[in-house]
Tab-separated table of C-alpha atoms in Angstrom:
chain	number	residue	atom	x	y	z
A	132	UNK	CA	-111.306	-37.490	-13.258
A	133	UNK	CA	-108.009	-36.438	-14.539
A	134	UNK	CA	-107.957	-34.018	-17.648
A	135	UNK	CA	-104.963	-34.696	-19.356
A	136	UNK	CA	-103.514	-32.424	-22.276
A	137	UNK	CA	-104.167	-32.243	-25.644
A	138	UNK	CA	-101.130	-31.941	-27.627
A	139	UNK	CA	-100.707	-31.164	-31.345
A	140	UNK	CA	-98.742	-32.510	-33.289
A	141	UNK	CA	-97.082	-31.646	-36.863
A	142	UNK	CA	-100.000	-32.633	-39.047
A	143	UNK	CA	-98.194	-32.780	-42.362
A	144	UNK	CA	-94.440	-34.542	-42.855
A	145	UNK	CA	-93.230	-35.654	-45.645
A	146	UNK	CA	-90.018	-37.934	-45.830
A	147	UNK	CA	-87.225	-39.138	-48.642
A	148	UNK	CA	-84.096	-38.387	-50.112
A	149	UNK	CA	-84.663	-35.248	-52.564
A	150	UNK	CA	-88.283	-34.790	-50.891
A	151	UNK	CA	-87.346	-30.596	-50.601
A	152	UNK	CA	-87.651	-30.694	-54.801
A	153	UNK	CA	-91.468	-31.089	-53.690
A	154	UNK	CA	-91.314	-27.611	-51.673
A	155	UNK	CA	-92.513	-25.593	-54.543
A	156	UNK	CA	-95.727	-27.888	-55.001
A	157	UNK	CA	-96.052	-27.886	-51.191
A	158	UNK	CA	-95.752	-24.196	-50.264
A	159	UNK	CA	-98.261	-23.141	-53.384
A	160	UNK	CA	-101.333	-23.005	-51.946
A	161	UNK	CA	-100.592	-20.867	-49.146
A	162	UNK	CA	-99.471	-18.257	-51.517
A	163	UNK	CA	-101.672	-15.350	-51.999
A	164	UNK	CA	-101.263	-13.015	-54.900
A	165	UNK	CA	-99.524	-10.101	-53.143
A	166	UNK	CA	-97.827	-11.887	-50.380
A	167	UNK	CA	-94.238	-13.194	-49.598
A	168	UNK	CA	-92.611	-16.198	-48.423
A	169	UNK	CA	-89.884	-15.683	-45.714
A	170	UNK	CA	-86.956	-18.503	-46.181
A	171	UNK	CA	-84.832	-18.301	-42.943
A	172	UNK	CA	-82.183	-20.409	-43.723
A	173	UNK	CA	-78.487	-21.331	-42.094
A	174	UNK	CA	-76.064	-18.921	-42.730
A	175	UNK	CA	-73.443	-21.973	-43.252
A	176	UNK	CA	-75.093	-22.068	-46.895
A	177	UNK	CA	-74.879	-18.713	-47.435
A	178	UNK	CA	-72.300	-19.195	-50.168
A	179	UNK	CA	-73.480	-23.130	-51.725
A	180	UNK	CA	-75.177	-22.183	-54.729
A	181	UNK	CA	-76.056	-25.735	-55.277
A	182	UNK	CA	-77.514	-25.980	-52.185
A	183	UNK	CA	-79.499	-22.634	-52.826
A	184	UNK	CA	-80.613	-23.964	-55.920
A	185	UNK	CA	-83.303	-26.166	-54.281
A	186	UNK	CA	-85.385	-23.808	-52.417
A	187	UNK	CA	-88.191	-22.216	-54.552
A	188	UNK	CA	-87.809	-18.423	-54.025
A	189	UNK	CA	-90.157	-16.197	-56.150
A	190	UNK	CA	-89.668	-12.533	-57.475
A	191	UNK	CA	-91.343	-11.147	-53.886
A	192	UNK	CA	-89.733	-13.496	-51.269
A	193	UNK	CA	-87.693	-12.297	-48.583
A	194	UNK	CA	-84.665	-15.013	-48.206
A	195	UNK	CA	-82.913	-14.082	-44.790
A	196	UNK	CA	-79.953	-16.102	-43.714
A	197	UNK	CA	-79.720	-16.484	-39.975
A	198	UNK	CA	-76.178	-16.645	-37.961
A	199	UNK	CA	-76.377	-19.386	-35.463
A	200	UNK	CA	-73.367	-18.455	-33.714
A	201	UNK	CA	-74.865	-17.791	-30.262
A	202	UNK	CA	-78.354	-19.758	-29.498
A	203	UNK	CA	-81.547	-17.769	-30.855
A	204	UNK	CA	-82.109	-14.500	-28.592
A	205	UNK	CA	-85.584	-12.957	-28.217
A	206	UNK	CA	-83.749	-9.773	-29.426
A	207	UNK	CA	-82.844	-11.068	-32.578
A	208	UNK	CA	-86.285	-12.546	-33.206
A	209	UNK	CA	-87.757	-9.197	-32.541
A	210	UNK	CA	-85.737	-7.558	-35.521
A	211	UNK	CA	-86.347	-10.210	-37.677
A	212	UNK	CA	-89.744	-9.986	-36.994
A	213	UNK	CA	-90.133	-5.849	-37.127
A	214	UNK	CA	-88.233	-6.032	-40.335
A	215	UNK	CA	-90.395	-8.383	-41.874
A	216	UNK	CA	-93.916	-6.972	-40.997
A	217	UNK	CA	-92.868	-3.596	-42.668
A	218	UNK	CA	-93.120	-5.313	-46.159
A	219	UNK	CA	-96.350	-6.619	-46.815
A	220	UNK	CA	-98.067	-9.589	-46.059
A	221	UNK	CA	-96.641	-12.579	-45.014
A	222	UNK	CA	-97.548	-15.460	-45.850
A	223	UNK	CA	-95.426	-17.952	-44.348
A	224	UNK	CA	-91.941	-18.980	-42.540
A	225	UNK	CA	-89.553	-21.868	-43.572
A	226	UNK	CA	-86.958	-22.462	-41.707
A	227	UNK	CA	-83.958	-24.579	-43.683
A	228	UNK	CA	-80.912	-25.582	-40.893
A	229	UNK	CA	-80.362	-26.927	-37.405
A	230	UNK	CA	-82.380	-26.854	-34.766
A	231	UNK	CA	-81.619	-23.020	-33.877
A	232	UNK	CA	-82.370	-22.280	-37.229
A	233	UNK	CA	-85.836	-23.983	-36.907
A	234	UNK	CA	-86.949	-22.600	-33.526
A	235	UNK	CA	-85.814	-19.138	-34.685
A	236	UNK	CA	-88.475	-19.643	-37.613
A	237	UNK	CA	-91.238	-21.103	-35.643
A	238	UNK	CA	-90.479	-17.960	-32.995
A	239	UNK	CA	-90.747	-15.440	-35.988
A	240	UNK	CA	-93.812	-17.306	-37.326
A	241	UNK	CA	-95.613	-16.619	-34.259
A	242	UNK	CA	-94.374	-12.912	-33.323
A	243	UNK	CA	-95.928	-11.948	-36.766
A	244	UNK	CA	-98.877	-12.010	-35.170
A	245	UNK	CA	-98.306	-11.235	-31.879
A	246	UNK	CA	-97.423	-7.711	-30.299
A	247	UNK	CA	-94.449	-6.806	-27.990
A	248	UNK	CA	-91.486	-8.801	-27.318
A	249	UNK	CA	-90.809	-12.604	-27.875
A	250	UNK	CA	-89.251	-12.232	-23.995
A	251	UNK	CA	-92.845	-11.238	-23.279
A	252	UNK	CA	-93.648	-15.177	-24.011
A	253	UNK	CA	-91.087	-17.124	-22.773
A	254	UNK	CA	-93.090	-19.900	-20.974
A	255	UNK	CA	-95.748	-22.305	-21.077
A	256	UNK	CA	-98.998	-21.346	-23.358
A	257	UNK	CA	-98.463	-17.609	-22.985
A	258	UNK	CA	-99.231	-17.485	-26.966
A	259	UNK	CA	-102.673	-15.828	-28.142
A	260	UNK	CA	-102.446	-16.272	-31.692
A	261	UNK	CA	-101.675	-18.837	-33.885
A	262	UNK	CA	-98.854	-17.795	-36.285
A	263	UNK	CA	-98.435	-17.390	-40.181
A	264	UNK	CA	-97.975	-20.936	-41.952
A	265	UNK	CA	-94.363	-22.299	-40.893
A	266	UNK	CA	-92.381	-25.363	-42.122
A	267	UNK	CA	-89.405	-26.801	-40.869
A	268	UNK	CA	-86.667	-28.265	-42.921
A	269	UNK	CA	-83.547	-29.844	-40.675
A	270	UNK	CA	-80.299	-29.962	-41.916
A	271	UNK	CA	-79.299	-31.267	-38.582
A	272	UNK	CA	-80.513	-33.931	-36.886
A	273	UNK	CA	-80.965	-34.677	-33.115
A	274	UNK	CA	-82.568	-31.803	-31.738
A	275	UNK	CA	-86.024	-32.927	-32.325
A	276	UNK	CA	-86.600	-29.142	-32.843
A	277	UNK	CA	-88.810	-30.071	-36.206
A	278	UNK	CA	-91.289	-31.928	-34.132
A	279	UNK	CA	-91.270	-29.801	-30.544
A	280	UNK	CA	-94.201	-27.600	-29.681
A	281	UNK	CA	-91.439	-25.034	-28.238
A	282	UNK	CA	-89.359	-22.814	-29.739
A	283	UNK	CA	-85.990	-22.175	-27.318
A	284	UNK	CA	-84.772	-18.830	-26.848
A	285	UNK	CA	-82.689	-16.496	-24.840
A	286	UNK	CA	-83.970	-13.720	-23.069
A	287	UNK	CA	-82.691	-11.106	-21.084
A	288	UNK	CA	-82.919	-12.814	-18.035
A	289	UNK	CA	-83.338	-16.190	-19.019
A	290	UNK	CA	-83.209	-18.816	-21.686
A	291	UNK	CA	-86.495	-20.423	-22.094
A	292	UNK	CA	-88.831	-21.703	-24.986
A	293	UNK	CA	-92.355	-20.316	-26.024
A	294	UNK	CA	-94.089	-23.220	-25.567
A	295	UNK	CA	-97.461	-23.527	-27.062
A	296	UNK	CA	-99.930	-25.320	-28.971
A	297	UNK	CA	-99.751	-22.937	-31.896
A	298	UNK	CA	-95.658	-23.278	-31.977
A	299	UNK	CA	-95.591	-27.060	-34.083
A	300	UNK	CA	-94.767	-26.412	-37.626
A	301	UNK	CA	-97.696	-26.818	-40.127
A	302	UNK	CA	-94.846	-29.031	-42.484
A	303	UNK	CA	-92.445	-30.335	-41.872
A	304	UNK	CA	-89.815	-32.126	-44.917
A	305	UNK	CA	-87.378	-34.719	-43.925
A	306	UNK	CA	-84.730	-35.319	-46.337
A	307	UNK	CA	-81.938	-37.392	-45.302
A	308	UNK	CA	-79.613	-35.786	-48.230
A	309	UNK	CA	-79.557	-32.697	-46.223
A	310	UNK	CA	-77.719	-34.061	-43.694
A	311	UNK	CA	-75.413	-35.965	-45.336
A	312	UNK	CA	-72.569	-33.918	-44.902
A	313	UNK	CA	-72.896	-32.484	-41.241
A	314	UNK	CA	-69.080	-32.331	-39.811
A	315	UNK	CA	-68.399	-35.278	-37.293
A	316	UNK	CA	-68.532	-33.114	-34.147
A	317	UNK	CA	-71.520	-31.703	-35.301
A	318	UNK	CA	-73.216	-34.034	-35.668
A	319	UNK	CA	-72.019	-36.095	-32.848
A	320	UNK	CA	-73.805	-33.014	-30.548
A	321	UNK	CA	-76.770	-33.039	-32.065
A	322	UNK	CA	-77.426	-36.305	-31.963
A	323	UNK	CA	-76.265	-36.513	-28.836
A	324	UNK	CA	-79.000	-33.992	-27.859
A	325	UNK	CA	-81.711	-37.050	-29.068
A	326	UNK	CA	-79.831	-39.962	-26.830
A	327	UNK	CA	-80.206	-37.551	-23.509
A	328	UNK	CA	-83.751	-36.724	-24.580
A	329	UNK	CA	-84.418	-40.285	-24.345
A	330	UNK	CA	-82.294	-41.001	-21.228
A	331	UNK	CA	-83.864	-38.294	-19.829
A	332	UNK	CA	-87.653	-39.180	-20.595
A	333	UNK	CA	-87.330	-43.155	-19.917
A	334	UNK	CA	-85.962	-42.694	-16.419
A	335	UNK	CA	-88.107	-39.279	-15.399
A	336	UNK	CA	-90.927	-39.418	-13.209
A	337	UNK	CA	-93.249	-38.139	-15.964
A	338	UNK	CA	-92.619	-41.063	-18.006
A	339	UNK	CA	-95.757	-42.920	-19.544
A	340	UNK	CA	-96.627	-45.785	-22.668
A	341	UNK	CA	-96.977	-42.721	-25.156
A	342	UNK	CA	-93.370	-41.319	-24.242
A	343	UNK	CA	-91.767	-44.617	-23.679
A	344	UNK	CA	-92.771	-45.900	-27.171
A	345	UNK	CA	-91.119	-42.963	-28.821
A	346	UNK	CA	-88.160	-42.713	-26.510
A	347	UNK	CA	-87.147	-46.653	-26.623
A	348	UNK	CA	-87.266	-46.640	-30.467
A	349	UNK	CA	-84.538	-43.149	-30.520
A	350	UNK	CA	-82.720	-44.960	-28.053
A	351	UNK	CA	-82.556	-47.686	-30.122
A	352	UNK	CA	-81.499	-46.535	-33.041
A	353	UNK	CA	-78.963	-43.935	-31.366
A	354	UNK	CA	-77.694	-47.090	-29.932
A	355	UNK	CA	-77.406	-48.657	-33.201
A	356	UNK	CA	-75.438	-46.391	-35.690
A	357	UNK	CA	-72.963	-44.547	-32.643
A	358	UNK	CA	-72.677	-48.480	-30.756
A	359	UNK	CA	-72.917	-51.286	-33.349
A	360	UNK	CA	-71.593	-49.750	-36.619
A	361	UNK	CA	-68.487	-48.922	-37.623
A	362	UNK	CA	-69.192	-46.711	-40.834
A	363	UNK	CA	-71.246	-43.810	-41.543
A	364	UNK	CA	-73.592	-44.209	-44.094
A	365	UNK	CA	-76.863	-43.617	-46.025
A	366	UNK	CA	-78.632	-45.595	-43.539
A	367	UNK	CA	-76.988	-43.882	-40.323
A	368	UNK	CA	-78.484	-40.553	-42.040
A	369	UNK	CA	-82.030	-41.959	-42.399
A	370	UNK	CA	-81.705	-43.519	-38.391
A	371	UNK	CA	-80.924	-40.577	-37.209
A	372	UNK	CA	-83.236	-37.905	-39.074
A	373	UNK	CA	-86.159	-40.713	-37.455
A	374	UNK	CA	-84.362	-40.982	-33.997
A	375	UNK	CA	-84.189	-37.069	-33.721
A	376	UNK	CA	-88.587	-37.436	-34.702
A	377	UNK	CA	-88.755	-39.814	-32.287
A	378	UNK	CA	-86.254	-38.248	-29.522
A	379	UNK	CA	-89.009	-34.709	-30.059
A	380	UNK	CA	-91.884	-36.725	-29.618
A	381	UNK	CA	-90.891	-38.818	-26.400
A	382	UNK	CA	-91.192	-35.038	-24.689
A	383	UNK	CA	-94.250	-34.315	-25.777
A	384	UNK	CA	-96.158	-35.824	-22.947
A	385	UNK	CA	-93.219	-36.328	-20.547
A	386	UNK	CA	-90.159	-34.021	-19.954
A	387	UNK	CA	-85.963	-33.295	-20.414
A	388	UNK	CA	-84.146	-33.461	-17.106
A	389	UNK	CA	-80.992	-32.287	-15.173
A	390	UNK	CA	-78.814	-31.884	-17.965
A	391	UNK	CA	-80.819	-29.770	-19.981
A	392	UNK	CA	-81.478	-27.703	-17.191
A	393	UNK	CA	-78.098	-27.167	-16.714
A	394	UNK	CA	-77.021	-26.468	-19.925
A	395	UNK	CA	-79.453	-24.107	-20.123
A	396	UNK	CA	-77.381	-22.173	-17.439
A	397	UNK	CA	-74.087	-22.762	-19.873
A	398	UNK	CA	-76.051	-21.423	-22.700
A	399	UNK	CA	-77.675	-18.499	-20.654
A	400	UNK	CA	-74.063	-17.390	-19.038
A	401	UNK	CA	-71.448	-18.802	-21.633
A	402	UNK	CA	-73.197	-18.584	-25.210
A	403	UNK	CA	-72.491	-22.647	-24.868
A	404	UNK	CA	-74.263	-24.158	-27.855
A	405	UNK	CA	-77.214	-26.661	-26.934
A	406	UNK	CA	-75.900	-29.871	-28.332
A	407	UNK	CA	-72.604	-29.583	-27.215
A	408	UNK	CA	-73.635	-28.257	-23.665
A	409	UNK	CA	-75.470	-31.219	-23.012
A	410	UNK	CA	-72.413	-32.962	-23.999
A	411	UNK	CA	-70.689	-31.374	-21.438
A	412	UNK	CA	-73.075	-31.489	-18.525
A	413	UNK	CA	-74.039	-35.171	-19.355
A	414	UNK	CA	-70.514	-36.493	-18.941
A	415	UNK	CA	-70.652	-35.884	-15.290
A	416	UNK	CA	-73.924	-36.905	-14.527
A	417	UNK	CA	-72.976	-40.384	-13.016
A	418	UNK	CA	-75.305	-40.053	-9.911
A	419	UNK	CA	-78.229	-39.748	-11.659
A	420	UNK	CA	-77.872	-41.533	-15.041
A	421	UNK	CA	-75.333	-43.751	-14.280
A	422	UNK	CA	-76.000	-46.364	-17.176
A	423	UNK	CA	-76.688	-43.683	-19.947
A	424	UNK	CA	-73.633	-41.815	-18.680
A	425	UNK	CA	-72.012	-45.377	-19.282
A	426	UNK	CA	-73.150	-45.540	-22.604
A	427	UNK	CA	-72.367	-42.386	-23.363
A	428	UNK	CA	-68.750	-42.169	-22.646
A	429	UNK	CA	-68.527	-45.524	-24.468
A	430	UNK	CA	-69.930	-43.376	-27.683
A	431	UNK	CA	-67.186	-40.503	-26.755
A	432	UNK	CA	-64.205	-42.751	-26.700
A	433	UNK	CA	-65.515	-44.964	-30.120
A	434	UNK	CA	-65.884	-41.856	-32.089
A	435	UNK	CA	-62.745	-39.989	-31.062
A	436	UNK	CA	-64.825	-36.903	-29.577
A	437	UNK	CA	-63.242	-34.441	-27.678
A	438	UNK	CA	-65.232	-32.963	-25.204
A	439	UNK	CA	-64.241	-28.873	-23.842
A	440	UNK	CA	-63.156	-28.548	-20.171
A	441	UNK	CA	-62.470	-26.151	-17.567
A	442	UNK	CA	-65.411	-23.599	-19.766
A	443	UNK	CA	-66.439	-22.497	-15.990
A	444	UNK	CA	-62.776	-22.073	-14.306
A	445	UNK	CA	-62.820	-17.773	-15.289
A	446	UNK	CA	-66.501	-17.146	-13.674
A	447	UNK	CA	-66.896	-14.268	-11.299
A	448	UNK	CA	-69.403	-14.486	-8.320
A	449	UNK	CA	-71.892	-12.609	-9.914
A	450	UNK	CA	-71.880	-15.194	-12.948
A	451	UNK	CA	-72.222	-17.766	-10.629
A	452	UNK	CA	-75.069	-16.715	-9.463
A	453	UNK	CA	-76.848	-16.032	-12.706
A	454	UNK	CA	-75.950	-19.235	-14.238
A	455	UNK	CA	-77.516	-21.100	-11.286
A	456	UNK	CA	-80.396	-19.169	-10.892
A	457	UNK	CA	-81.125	-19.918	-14.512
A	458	UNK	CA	-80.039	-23.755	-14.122
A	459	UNK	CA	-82.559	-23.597	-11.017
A	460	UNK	CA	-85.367	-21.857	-12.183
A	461	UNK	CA	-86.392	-24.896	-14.748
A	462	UNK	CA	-88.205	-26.777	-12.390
A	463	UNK	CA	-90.629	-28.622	-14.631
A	464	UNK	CA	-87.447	-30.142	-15.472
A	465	UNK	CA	-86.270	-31.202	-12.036
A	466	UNK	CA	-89.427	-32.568	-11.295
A	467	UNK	CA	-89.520	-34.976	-14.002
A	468	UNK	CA	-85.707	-35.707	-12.549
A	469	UNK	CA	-85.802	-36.259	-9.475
A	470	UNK	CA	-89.583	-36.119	-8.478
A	471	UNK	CA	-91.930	-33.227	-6.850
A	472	UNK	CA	-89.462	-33.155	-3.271
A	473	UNK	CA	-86.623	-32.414	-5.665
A	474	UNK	CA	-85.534	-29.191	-3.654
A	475	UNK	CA	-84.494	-31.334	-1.176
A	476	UNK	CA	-82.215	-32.971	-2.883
A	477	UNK	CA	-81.108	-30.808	-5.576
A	478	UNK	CA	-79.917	-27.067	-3.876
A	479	UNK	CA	-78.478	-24.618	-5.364
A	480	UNK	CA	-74.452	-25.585	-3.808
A	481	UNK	CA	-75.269	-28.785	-5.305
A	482	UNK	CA	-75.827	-27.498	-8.801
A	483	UNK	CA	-73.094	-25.314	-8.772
A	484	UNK	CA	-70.617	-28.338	-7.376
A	485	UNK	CA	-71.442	-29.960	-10.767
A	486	UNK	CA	-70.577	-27.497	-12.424
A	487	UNK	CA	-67.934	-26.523	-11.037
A	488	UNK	CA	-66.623	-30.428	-12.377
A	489	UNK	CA	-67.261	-28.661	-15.796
């Protein structure tokens, strides 16, 4: 008989425009009378009062904001972590931005009550403890980062989520105003991050009904405000907040594939940002995704996106090596690519020849 997993999920969302006013109400009753709520929010709204106006800080909360220049290290979780612990009780983590900012908050959530390094749990179920209370509030939407059960970081020698049953937040808010504004690039990468999710899961070997269902619907509505519209609006806001829910949850019992292996590398060697290193890898991805790969460069051209090239021309050997070791070493991912024989078909020359077309 097969025993198959038995995922969690996020077991409280709420969803509508203005929905964070509710935060205060929501948050309340994990309170306890002498301990503090950590907000870890994106350091882009470090100076928008209005936008600081709407999250419910009391006298003894700790608001940190987080600089999501370079993708979330295990180093910087650690001293946010050891910072934190030295004042009191915590009593829980909300994360407010993009989907670094949200796996850097379910990450601290969890090292709270965890000793030694994040690096330590880089992996699958290596958690012991369930963290302190932790919502997630996107500001972004694509990465499906507010529904995952990891939490994506960089390590010393590799870049690699803690993935976990305890790593889901325990709220999540969707509110489509808070994305209302993302830049056009921006946004463009992140939701680009949900269309090769789906690609991804719908043509992996792991694929099943439960993924499908949840894949085919972000595809669909991916395809619908970057294919068949012609304006951004309130309605392309609300379709994507859902397709980056959706994109999260067609992973949960299926898998990513070769491009987000290989931007892993990108991210691991260059500092190359998630969204837009999939952007990157995917465009040359022909031989394996050929239709999606279609798609995609029909989205480039529509929406006047310019994609970075040459970003691997200046490696050394030594850098090389690294960045395909890391690309290499995600073989979960390459499974659900190109099956459980995929080392005969995917080497190492191979992986650097793509990227070498990078």
């Amino acid at each position: 008989m097969t025993n198959y997993r038995n995922f969690p999920m996020v077991p409280r969302i709420i969803y509508g425009r203005e929905s964070i006013s509710q935060l205060d109400t929501i948050i309340s009753a994990k309170r306890t009378d002498d301990g503090k709520m950590v907000f870890l929010v994106d350091y882009f709204f470090e100076n928008n009062t209005e936008f600081l106006k709407q999250i419910p800080i009391k006298a003894n909360d700790i608001l940190e904001f987080i600089d999501v220049t370079h993708e979330p290290k295990t180093s910087y979780v650690d001293e946010i972590r050891d910072n934190l612990v030295k004042k009191g009780t915590i009593d829980g983590v909300i994360g407010i931005g993009g989907g670094s900012v949200l796996d850097m908050a379910k990450a601290v959530a969890l090292m709270i009550t965890n000793e030694g390094s994040s690096s330590d749990y880089q992996g699958w179920d290596l958690i012991k403890n369930a963290g302190v209370y932790h919502v997630g509030i996107p500001t972004l939407s694509g990465t499906g980062a507010e529904v995952s059960r990891t939490a994506v970081l960089t390590g010393p020698t590799k870049k690699l989520g803690l993935n976990s049953d305890f790593t889901p937040f325990d709220q999540v808010v969707l509110d489509p105003n808070l994305i209302k504004d993302v830049p056009v690039n921006q946004r463009f990468y992140t939701a680009m991050d949900c269309y090769i999710h789906c690609i991804e899961s719908l043509t992996g070997h792991f694929l099943n009904a439960f993924s499908r269902s949840y894949g085919e619907k972000a595809l669909e509505l991916c395809q619908d405000i970057y294919l068949k519209k012609d304006v951004w609006d309130n309605d392309s806001d609300e379709k994507l907040m859902m397709a980056s829910w959706h994109g999260g949850m067609s992973i949960a019992y299926s898998q990513v594939g070769i491009a987000h292996a290989l931007s892993y590398g990108l991210s691991f060697m260059l500092g190359t940002k998630h969204g837009i290193g999939n952007c990157i890898v995917f465009d040359h991805l022909e031989e394996y995704y050929p239709e999606g790969v279609r798609e995609f460069k029909e989205m480039v051209k529509k929406h006047a996106i310019d994609l970075p090239k040459g970003i691997t021309k200046d490696l050394t050997e030594e850098q090389w090596e690294t960045m395909i070791n890391v690309a290499y070493g995600m073989e979960p991912l390459w499974q659900n690519a190109l099956g459980p024989d995929w080392k005969n078909s995917m080497t190492k020359e191979k992986i650097r020849a793509l990227y070498e077309k990078m």
